[in-house]
mmCIF file of C-alpha atoms in Angstrom:
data_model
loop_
_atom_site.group_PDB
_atom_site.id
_atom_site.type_symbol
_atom_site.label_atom_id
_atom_site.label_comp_id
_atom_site.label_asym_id
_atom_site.label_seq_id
_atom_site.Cartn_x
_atom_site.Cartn_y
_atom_site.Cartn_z
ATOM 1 C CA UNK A 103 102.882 111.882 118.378
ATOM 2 C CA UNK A 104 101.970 111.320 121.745
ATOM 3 C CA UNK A 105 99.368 108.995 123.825
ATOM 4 C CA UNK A 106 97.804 112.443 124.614
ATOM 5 C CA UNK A 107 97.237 112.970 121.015
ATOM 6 C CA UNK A 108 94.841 110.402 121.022
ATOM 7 C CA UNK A 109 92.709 111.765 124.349
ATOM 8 C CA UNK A 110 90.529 113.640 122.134
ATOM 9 C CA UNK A 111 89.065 110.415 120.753
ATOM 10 C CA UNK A 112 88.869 108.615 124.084
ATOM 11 C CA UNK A 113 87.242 111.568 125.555
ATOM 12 C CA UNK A 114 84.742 112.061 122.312
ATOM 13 C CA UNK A 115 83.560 108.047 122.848
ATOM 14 C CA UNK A 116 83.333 108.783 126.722
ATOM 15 C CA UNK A 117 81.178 111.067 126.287
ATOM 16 C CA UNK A 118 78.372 109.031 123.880
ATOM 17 C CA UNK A 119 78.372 106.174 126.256
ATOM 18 C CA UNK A 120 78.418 105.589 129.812
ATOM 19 C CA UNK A 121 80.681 102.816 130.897
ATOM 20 C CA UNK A 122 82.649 100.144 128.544
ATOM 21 C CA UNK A 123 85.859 101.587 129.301
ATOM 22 C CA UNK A 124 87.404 98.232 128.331
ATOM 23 C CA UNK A 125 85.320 98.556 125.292
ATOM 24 C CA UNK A 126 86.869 101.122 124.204
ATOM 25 C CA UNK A 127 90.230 100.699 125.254
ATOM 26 C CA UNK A 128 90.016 97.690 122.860
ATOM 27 C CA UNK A 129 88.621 99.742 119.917
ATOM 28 C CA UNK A 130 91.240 102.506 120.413
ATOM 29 C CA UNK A 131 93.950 99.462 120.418
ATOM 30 C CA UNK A 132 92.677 97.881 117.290
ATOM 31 C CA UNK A 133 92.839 101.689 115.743
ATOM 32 C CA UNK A 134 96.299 101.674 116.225
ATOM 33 C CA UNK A 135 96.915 98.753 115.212
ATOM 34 C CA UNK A 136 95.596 98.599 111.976
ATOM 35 C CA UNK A 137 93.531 95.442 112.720
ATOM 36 C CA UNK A 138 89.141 94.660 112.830
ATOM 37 C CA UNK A 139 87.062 94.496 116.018
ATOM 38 C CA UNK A 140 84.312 92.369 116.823
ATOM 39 C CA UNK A 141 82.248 93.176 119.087
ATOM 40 C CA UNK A 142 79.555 91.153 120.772
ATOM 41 C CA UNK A 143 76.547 91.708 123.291
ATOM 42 C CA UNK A 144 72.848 91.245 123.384
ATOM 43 C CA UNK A 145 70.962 94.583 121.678
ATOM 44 C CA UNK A 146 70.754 97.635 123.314
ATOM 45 C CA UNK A 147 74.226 97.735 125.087
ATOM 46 C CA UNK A 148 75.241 100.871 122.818
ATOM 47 C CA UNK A 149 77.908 99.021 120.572
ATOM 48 C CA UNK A 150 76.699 100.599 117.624
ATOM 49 C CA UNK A 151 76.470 104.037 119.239
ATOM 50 C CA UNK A 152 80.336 103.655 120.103
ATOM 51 C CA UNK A 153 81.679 102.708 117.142
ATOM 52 C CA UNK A 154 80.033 105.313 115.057
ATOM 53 C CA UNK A 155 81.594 108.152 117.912
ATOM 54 C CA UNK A 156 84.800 106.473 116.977
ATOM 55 C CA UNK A 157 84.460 106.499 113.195
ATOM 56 C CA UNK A 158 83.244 110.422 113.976
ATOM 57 C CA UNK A 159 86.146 111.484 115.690
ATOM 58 C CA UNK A 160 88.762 110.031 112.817
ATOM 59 C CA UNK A 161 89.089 111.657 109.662
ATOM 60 C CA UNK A 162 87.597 109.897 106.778
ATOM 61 C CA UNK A 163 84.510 107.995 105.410
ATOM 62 C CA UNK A 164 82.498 106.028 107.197
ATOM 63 C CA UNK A 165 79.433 103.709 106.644
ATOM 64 C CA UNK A 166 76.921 101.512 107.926
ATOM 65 C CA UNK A 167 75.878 98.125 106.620
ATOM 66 C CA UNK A 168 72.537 95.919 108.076
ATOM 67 C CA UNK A 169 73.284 92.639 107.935
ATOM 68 C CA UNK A 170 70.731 90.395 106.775
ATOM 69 C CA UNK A 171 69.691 87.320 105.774
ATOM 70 C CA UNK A 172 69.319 88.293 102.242
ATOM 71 C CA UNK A 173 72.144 90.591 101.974
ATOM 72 C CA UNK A 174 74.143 90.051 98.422
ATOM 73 C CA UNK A 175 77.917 90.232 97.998
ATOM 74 C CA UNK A 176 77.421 92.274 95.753
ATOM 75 C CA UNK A 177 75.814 94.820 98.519
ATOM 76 C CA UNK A 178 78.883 95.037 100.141
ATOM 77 C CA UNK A 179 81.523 95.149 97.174
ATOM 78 C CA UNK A 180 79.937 97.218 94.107
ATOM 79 C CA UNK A 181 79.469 96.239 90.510
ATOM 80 C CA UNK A 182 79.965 96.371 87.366
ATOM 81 C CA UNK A 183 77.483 98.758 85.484
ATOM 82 C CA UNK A 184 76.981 98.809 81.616
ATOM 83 C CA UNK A 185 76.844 102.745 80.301
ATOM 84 C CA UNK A 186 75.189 102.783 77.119
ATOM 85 C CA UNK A 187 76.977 106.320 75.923
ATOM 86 C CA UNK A 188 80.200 104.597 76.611
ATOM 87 C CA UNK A 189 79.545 101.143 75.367
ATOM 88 C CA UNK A 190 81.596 99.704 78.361
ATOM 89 C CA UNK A 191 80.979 98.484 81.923
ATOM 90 C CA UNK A 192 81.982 100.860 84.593
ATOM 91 C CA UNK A 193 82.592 99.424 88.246
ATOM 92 C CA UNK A 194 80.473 101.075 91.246
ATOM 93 C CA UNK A 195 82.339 100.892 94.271
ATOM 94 C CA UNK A 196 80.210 99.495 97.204
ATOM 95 C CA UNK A 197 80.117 100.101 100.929
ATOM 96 C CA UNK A 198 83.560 98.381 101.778
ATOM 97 C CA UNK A 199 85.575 101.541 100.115
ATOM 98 C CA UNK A 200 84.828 103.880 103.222
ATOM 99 C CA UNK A 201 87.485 104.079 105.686
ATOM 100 C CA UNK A 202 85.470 103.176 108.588
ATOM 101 C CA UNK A 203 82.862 100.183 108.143
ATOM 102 C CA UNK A 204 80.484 99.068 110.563
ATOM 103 C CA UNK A 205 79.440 96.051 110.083
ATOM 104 C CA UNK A 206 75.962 96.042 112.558
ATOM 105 C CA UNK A 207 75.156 92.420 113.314
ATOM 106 C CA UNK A 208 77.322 90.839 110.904
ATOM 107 C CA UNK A 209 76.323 87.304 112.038
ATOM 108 C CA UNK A 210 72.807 87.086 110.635
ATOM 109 C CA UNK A 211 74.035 87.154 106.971
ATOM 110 C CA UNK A 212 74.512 84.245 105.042
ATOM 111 C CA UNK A 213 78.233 82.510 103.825
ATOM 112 C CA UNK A 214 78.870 84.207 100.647
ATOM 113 C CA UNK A 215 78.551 88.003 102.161
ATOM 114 C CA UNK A 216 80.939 86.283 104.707
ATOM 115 C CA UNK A 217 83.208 85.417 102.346
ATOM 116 C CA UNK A 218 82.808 88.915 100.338
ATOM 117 C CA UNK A 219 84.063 90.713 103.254
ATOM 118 C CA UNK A 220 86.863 88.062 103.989
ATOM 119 C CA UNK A 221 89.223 89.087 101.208
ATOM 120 C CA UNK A 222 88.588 93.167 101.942
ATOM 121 C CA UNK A 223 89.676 92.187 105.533
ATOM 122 C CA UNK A 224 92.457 89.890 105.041
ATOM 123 C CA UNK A 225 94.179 91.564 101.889
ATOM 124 C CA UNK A 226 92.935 95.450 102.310
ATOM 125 C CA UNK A 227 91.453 94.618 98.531
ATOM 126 C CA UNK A 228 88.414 93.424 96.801
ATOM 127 C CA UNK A 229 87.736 91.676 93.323
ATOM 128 C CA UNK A 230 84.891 91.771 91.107
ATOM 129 C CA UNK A 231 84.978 89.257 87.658
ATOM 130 C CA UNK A 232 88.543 89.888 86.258
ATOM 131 C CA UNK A 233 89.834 93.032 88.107
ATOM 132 C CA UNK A 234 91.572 93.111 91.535
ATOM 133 C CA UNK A 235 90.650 96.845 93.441
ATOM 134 C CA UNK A 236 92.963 97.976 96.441
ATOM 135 C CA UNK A 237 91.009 99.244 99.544
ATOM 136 C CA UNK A 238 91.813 102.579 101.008
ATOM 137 C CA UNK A 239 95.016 103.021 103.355
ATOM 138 C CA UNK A 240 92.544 103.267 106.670
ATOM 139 C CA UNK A 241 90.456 100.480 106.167
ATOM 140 C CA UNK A 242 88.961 99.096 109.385
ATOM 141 C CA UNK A 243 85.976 96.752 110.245
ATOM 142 C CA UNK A 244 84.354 96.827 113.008
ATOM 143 C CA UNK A 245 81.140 94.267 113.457
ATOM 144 C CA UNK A 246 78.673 93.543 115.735
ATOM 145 C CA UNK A 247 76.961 90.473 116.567
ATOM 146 C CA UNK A 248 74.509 88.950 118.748
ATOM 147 C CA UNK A 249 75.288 86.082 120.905
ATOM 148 C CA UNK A 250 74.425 82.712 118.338
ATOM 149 C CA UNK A 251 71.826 81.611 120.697
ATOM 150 C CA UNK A 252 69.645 84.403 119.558
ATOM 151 C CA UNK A 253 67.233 83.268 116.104
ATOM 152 C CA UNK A 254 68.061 84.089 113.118
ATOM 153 C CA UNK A 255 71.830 84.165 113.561
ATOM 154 C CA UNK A 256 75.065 82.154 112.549
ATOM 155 C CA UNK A 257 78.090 80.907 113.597
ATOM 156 C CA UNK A 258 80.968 82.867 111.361
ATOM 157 C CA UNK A 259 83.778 80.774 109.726
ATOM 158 C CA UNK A 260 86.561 79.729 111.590
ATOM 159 C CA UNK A 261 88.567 81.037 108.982
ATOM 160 C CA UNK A 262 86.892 84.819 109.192
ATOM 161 C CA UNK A 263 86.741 84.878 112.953
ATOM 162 C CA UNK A 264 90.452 84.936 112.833
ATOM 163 C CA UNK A 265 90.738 87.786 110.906
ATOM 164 C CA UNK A 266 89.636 89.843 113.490
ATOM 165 C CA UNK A 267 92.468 91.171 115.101
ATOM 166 C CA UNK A 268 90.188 91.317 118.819
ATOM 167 C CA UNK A 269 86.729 90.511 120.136
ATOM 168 C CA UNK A 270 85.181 92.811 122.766
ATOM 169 C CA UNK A 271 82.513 91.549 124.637
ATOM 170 C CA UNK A 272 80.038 94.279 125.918
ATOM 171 C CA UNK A 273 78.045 93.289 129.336
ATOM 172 C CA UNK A 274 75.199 95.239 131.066
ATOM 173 C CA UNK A 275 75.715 97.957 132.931
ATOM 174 C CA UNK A 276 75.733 98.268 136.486
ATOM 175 C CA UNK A 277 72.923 99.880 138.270
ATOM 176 C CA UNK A 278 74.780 103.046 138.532
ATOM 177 C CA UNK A 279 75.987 103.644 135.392
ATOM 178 C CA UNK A 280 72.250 102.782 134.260
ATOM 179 C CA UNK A 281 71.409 105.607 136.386
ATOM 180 C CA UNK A 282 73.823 108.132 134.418
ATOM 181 C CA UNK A 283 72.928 106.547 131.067
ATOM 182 C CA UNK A 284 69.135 107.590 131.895
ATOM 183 C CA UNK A 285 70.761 111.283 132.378
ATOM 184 C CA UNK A 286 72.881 111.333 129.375
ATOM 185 C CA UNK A 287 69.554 110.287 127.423
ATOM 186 C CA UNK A 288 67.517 113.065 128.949
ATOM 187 C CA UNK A 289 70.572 115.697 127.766
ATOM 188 C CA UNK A 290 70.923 114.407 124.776
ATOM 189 C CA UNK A 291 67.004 114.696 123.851
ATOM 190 C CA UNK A 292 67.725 118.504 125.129
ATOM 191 C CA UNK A 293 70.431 119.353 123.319
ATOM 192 C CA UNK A 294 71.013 118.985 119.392
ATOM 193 C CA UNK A 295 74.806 116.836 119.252
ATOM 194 C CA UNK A 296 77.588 117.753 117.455
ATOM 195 C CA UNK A 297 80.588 116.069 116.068
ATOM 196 C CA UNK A 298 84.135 116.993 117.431
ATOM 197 C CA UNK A 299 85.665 120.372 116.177
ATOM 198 C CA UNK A 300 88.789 118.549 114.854
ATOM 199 C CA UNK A 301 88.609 114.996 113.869
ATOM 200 C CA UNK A 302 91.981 113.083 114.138
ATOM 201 C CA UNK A 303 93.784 113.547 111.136
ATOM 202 C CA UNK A 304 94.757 109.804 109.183
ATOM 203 C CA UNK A 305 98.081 111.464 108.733
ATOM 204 C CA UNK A 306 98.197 111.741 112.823
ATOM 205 C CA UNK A 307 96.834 108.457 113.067
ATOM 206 C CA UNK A 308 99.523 106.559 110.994
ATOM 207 C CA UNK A 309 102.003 108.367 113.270
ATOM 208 C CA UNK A 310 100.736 106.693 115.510
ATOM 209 C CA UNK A 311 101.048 103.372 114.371
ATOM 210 C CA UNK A 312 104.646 104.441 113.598
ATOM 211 C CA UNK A 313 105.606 105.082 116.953
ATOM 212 C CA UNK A 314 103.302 101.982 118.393
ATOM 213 C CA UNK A 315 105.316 99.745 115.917
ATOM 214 C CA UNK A 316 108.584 100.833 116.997
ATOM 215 C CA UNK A 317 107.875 101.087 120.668
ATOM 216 C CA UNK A 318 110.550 98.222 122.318
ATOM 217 C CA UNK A 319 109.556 94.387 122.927
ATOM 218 C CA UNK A 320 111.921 92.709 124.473
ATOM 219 C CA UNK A 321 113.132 88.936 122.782
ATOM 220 C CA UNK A 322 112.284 86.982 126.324
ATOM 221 C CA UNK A 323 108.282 88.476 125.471
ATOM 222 C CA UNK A 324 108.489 86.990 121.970
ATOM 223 C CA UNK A 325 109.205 83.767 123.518
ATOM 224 C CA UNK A 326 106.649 84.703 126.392
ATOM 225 C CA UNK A 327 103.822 85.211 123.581
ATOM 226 C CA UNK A 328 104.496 81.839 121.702
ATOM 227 C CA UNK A 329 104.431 80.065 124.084
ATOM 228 C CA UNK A 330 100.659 81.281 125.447
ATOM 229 C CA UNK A 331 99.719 80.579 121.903
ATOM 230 C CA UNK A 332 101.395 77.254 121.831
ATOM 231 C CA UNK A 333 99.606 76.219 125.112
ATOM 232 C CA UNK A 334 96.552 76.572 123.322
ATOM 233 C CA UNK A 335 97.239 73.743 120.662
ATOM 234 C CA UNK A 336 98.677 71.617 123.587
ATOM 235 C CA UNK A 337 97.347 72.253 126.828
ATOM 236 C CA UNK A 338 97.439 68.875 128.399
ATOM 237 C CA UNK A 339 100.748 69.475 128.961
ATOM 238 C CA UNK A 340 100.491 72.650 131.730
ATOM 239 C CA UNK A 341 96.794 70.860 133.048
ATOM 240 C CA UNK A 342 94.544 67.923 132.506
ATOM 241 C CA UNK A 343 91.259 69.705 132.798
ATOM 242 C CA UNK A 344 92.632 72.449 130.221
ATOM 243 C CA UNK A 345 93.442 69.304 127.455
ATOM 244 C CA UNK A 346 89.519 68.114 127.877
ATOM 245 C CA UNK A 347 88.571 71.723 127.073
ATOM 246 C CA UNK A 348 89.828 72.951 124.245
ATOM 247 C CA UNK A 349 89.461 71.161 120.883
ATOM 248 C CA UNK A 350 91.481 73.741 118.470
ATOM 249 C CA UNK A 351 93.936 76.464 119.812
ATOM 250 C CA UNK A 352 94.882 79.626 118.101
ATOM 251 C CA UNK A 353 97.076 80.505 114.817
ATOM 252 C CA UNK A 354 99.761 82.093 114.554
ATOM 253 C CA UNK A 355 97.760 84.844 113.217
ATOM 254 C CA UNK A 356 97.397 85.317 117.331
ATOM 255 C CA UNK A 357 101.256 85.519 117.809
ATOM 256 C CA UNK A 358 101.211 88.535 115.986
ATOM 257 C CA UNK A 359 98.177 90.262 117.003
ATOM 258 C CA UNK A 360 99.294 89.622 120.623
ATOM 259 C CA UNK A 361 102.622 91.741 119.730
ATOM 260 C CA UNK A 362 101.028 93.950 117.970
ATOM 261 C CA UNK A 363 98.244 94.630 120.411
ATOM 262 C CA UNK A 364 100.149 94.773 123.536
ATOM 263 C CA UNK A 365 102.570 97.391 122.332
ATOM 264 C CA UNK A 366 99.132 99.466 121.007
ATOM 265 C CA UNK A 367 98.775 98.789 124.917
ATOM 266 C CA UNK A 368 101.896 100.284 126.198
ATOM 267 C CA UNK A 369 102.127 103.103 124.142
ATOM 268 C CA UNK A 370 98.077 103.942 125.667
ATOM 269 C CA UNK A 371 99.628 103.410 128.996
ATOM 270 C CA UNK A 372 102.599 105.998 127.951
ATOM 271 C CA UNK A 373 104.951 103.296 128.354
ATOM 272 C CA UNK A 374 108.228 103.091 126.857
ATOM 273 C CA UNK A 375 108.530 99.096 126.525
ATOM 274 C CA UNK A 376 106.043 96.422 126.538
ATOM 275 C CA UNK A 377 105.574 94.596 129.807
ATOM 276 C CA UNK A 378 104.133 91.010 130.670
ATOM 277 C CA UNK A 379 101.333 92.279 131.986
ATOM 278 C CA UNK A 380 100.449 94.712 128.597
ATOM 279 C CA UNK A 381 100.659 90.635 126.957
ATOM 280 C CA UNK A 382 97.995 89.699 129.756
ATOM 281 C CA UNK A 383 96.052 92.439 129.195
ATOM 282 C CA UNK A 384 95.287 92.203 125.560
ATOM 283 C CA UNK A 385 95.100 88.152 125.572
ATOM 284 C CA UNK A 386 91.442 87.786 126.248
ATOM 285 C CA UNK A 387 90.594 90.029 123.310
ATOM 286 C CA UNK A 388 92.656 88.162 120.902
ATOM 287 C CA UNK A 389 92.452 84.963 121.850
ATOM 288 C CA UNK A 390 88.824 84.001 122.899
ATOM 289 C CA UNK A 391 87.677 83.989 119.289
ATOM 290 C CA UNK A 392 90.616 81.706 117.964
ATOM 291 C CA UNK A 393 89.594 79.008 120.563
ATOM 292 C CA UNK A 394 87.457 76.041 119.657
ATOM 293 C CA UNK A 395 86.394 74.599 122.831
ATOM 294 C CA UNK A 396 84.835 70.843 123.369
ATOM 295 C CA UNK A 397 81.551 69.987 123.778
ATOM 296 C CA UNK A 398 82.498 68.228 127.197
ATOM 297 C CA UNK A 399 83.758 72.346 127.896
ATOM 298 C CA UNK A 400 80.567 73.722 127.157
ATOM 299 C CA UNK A 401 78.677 70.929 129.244
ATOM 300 C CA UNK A 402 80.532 71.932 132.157
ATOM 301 C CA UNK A 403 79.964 75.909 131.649
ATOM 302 C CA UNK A 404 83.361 76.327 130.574
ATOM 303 C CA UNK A 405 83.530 79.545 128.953
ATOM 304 C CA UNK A 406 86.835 80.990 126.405
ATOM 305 C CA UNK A 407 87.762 83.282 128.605
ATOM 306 C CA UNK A 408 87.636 81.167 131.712
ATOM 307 C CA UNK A 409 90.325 78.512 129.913
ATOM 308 C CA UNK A 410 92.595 81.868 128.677
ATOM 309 C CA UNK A 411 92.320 83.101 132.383
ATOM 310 C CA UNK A 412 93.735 79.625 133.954
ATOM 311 C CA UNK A 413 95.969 79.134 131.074
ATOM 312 C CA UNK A 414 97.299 83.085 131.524
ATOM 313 C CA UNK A 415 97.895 81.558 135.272
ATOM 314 C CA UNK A 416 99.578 78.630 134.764
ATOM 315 C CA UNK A 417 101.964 79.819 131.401
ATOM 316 C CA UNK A 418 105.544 80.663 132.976
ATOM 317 C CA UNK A 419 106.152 84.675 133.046
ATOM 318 C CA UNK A 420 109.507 86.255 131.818
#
């Protein structure tokens, strides 16, 4: 399998919204490496829209949950349902058995559907009462929410957040692409869409992940990307402003999606290794979520990515 195997999506998502290209550069990298997206931007911005052309242009099942505030666990998972003829409980599978799941603003349901959706995405299983029940092979998450200043939503655990292997954030468009948006609208109303012809085969796909998990990282970038990750626990020690900023730095859950993710990145790129600046590339995405910046931060308009961006500057390069 080759990067130009996987044009056909690209191309397919292009062509349901204008724009995003980083957008969906980060879905397609998450795709291939078997990891959950989060994606957030104020409604309207077409997040939705792309991930369902993604989940149309893979092979396999796909659904769509509404997150609310009285959404059940049980909504999410299945249950157990007594059949008279047979005298026994049978289990119903719920929505987190498809292979594709989007999750559409995931952040105005309460804790416990939080923590229902927690094990599927950490373990690729579910349980209900006594019995454990694997997930299927392509399993993949991808959730929407609205920024937390918006009412009627919540912060998600700490714990959850870094389960997802990258967060996208989606911005407005520029005036131009608002322009062709308007067009694509006024086509779309004209013409009746269909999916693509040939979906990407899963089998395909997990060639894929094959070839992006054997693709070449050099030693001196395993060092590179712990320490990035370790600046984030201690970052007094490459600048004084970046110590008063941050509060909690990233897991070691981010080691490994930064290796992961960056050699997704290279292979996209058609690359034969995995370069520094695939490691800068992909940082943003994985790390902005796993930060827990002070309140002094925030009072100054420091943002996540504006601490990853100096600390990406200041962190000594292979």
């Amino acid at each position: 399998m080759s990067p130009a195997d996987l044009k056909p999506v690209r191309d397919h998502i292009a062509g349901r919204i204008i724009g995003q290209q980083k957008f969906i550069d980060s879905m397609l990298v998450c795709l291939l490496s078997d990891g959950h997206l989060l994606v957030e931007g104020m409604p309207g911005l077409a997040k939705t829209t792309a991930v369902k052309a993604l989940a149309e242009a893979v092979e396999g099942d796909f659904h769509r949950i509404q997150f609310t505030p009285d959404l059940l666990p049980s909504d999410l998972i299945g249950t157990d349902i007594y059949r008279h003829e047979k005298g026994e409980f049978e289990f119903r599978p719920g929505p987190l058995f498809h292979n594709v799941l989007l999750a559409d603003e995931v952040n105005r349901a309460p804790a416990k559907v939080q923590s229902a959706l927690l094990e599927a995405m950490a373990e690729h299983q579910i349980t209900v009462g006594q019995r454990t029940y694997p997930l299927p092979a392509l399993f993949m998450v991808l959730a929407t929410q609205n920024p937390v200043e918006q009412e009627g939503t919540y912060h998600l655990p700490e714990a959850q957040l870094d389960r997802f292997l990258m967060q996208a954030v989606v911005t407005y468009p520029t005036r131009d692409e608002e322009l062709l948006i308007l067009e694509l609208d006024s086509r779309q109303q004209k013409t009746t869409f269909t999916p693509p012809a040939k979906p990407l085969a899963q089998a395909e796909l997990f060639a894929m992940r094959r070839a992006v998990a054997n693709l070449h990282l050099d030693p001196r970038l395993h060092s590179y990307i712990v320490d990035l990750v370790q600046a984030t626990r201690t970052p007094k020690v490459y600048d004084t402003d970046l110590g008063r900023w941050c509060r909690f730095g990233a897991s070691p859950r981010a080691s490994i999606a930064l290796a992961r993710c960056a050699r997704a990145r290279a292979w996209i790129d058609g690359d034969e290794f995995v370069a520094p600046h695939h490691i800068q590339a992909v940082a943003p995405e994985i790390l902005r979520h796993r930060l827990l910046l002070t309140f002094e931060a925030e009072a100054e308009g420091v943002t996540t990515d504006t601490f990853i961006n100096r600390l990406l500057n200041l962190v000594a390069v292979p």
